[in-house]
Amino acid sequence: MRHLKYSLAFIAAWAVGTASVQAQHAVWANKIVDVSSQKAEGKEAFSPEKVLGEPDALPLGQISNEAWIPKKEGSAEYIEVKFGRSLIARQVTVIENFNPGSVIKIELIDTRGGKHQVYENRNPGPIPEAFRTLTVTFAPSNYRTIGVGVTMNTKAVNGVNQIDAIGIADVAELMVKQEFKQDPKAVGIDSSMVSLGPKVNSKYVDTHPVISPDGRTLFFARQDHPQNTGGSNDAQDVWYSTLTKTTGDKKIWSEAKNISSPINTTGPNGLASVSSDGNVALLINVYNPDGTLNPKGASLTKRTKTGWTKPEKIDIEDFYNDDNEHVDYYLGTSGKVLLMAVDRKDGQGEQDIYVSFLKADGKSWTRPLNVGPTINTKKAEFAPFLAADGKTLYFASEGRGGYGKSDIFYSKRLDNSWTNWSTPRNMGPSINSSDFDGYFTLSAAGDEAFLVSSRNGIDGSRDIFSIGLTPQFKPEAVTLVRGKVLDAATQKPISSVIHYENLLTGEELGVTETNPVDGSYTIVLPSGVQYGYRAEARDYLSESANLDVTDREKYSEVTQDLFLVPFAVGQKIKLNNIFFAQSKYYLRENSYPELQRLIKILKAYPTVEIKLEGHTDNQGDPALNLKLSLDRVNEVRKYLISKGINGSRITAQGYGDTQPIASNEQEESRKLNRRVEFTVTKK
């Protein structure tokens, strides 16, 4: 059911119906790297793109538009695919949905481009089955698999040969059930719906819950309440409640409060989403100077020491919405992705889901991009919610059939084009019904969801409920990092901007701001990446931190304070994100983002001179440690010079193990002594 003021349905859980292992252990191809021949291109039937994503070529044993067909009949037809994240693989699966038997070789491709053959068939030919799940298992190796190459002798099997999907997993349990039947428990909850109680719910309509990523603050809309800004004639205000206590499985919420001005006015107000740190809120409508609301757009408000700022219009290039009554927005936890459900001329029909990206200026957004026909239909798609993993999309659709007028679906983003998605799956009867159930919101932990239901509400009204989720139906794992940004000299909090990036590629993945009251920050980091993150503020130099969550499979929380060093002569800054091979001096590739920032500083301040200082722990020969520390800082100096920095501005000295900053007794503290620093010697 769509809401005339605004709708923001969030979803509780997800599942891969064909997978019998938990989703975090298996990945399906999301990019075509190379192909020998193709019967069609792009997203057309039989094209190589049809190999991407989960198996979906049904019915099995018949030629399907949803699977790849090589154009030629040859002895060495091949396809190479890439995955969204790397795994230490223990199995590879190739889905031959029609006329199997032609696969002669399967190779794993590691993150350095090396190829490792794990399957060979010297006698290809027809087999009795009409389709086959070709699964190869093997012992884990010391490399991480990022791609797979499949070679086929299609001459040996007469007729059309099709491949539907290619996947890898880091467990030996079979990835795919042979018959591809949907698991009857494809969507499930491990507890019944629980009302949040009279402190949150009222006899009035309580709707549109938005939970902060840390799960501690619940925002929602309350309709026609006497304490709304405009009284009982005020259609809708934003209210909030905070988590005060958790006892076992029971959570106690504070008495809900009206969030008040400037977010609430006498018009219909709604909060669409909140940033990872809870300091930025996305609001429906544009707030005019005279206090009225313009439905043709959205606004952002930021938390200050004294409350929330006056909402400011979001500048979206070429924004318009031909539907005067319906609009949805959702701001991703990275702060760089904005989803919206609007009716535009390039859409499939009625409301479609679009995505817009934050521009380099950090203020305006790109022209809305339609996420494509895999998600959108000729009828309305709305209420988009992107899970904290940045990949799992939940949305409502009126164009796909189901249990009611509109049902909730989920889909996985397969690449960075934002138009390539897995086939949407209905969340099933546990979530969708003929009654009103909707507006799901999910915290970063992914273990609890909140929804609105007309079942068992106070005085028959719509109320907010929570449900627990079974582990296998959660989005991919994320890590929530929180801490404070402090002046390294005074230990006092500093207002700053937090940036986090992929250390392997240098790509900035997200940006947020510290809490203006206490200097705290919160960021959410999806698994599968080694991250670097840092704070930035005027007249300070950053000391970066890093966190490797490449293999993290469960939700976790990390506390990490960040330090800013005054930009002044004599100040020492640790380069925490410079990495070397063990006992070697050559730089690893994930060091380059940190070094590029240092180069940027040196070019912006051409009179600045620095002294690079290298340190080791106390393991091994002290003389060798001294040499290693000097070799390492000389390697850093060499890199800086190669990028245009005059060598006369950089001196280097190695100290070996003579200046520890932590105990050398345990590895956890000993690693802090292995470091590169620089001191500002002239400004």
PDB file of C-alpha atoms in Angstrom, residues 28 82 87 167 286 301 333 389 407 425 435 486 531 564 600 663-664 669:
ATOM      1  CA  TRP A  28      28.343 -15.218  -7.860  1.00  0.00           C
ATOM      2  CA  LYS A  82      35.056 -11.553 -11.920  1.00  0.00           C
ATOM      3  CA  LEU A  87      37.608 -15.461  -1.269  1.00  0.00           C
ATOM      4  CA  GLY A 167      30.172 -18.956  -8.415  1.00  0.00           C
ATOM      5  CA  VAL A 286      11.876  21.560   0.392  1.00  0.00           C
ATOM      6  CA  THR A 301      19.553  18.984   8.151  1.00  0.00           C
ATOM      7  CA  THR A 333      25.232   4.944   4.846  1.00  0.00           C
ATOM      8  CA  ASP A 389      26.410  -3.458   2.918  1.00  0.00           C
ATOM      9  CA  ASP A 407       4.740  -6.581  -2.053  1.00  0.00           C
ATOM     10  CA  ARG A 425      12.678 -12.053  -5.101  1.00  0.00           C
ATOM     11  CA  ASP A 435      -3.109  -6.738   5.626  1.00  0.00           C
ATOM     12  CA  LEU A 486      41.064  14.350  19.228  1.00  0.00           C
ATOM     13  CA  TYR A 531      39.948   0.259   4.680  1.00  0.00           C
ATOM     14  CA  LEU A 564      44.831  15.282  14.351  1.00  0.00           C
ATOM     15  CA  LYS A 600      49.336  16.596  -1.993  1.00  0.00           C
ATOM     16  CA  SER A 663      55.832  -2.826  24.763  1.00  0.00           C
ATOM     17  CA  ASN A 664      57.645  -5.414  22.674  1.00  0.00           C
ATOM     18  CA  SER A 669      51.565  -3.902  21.094  1.00  0.00           C
TER      19      SER A 669
END
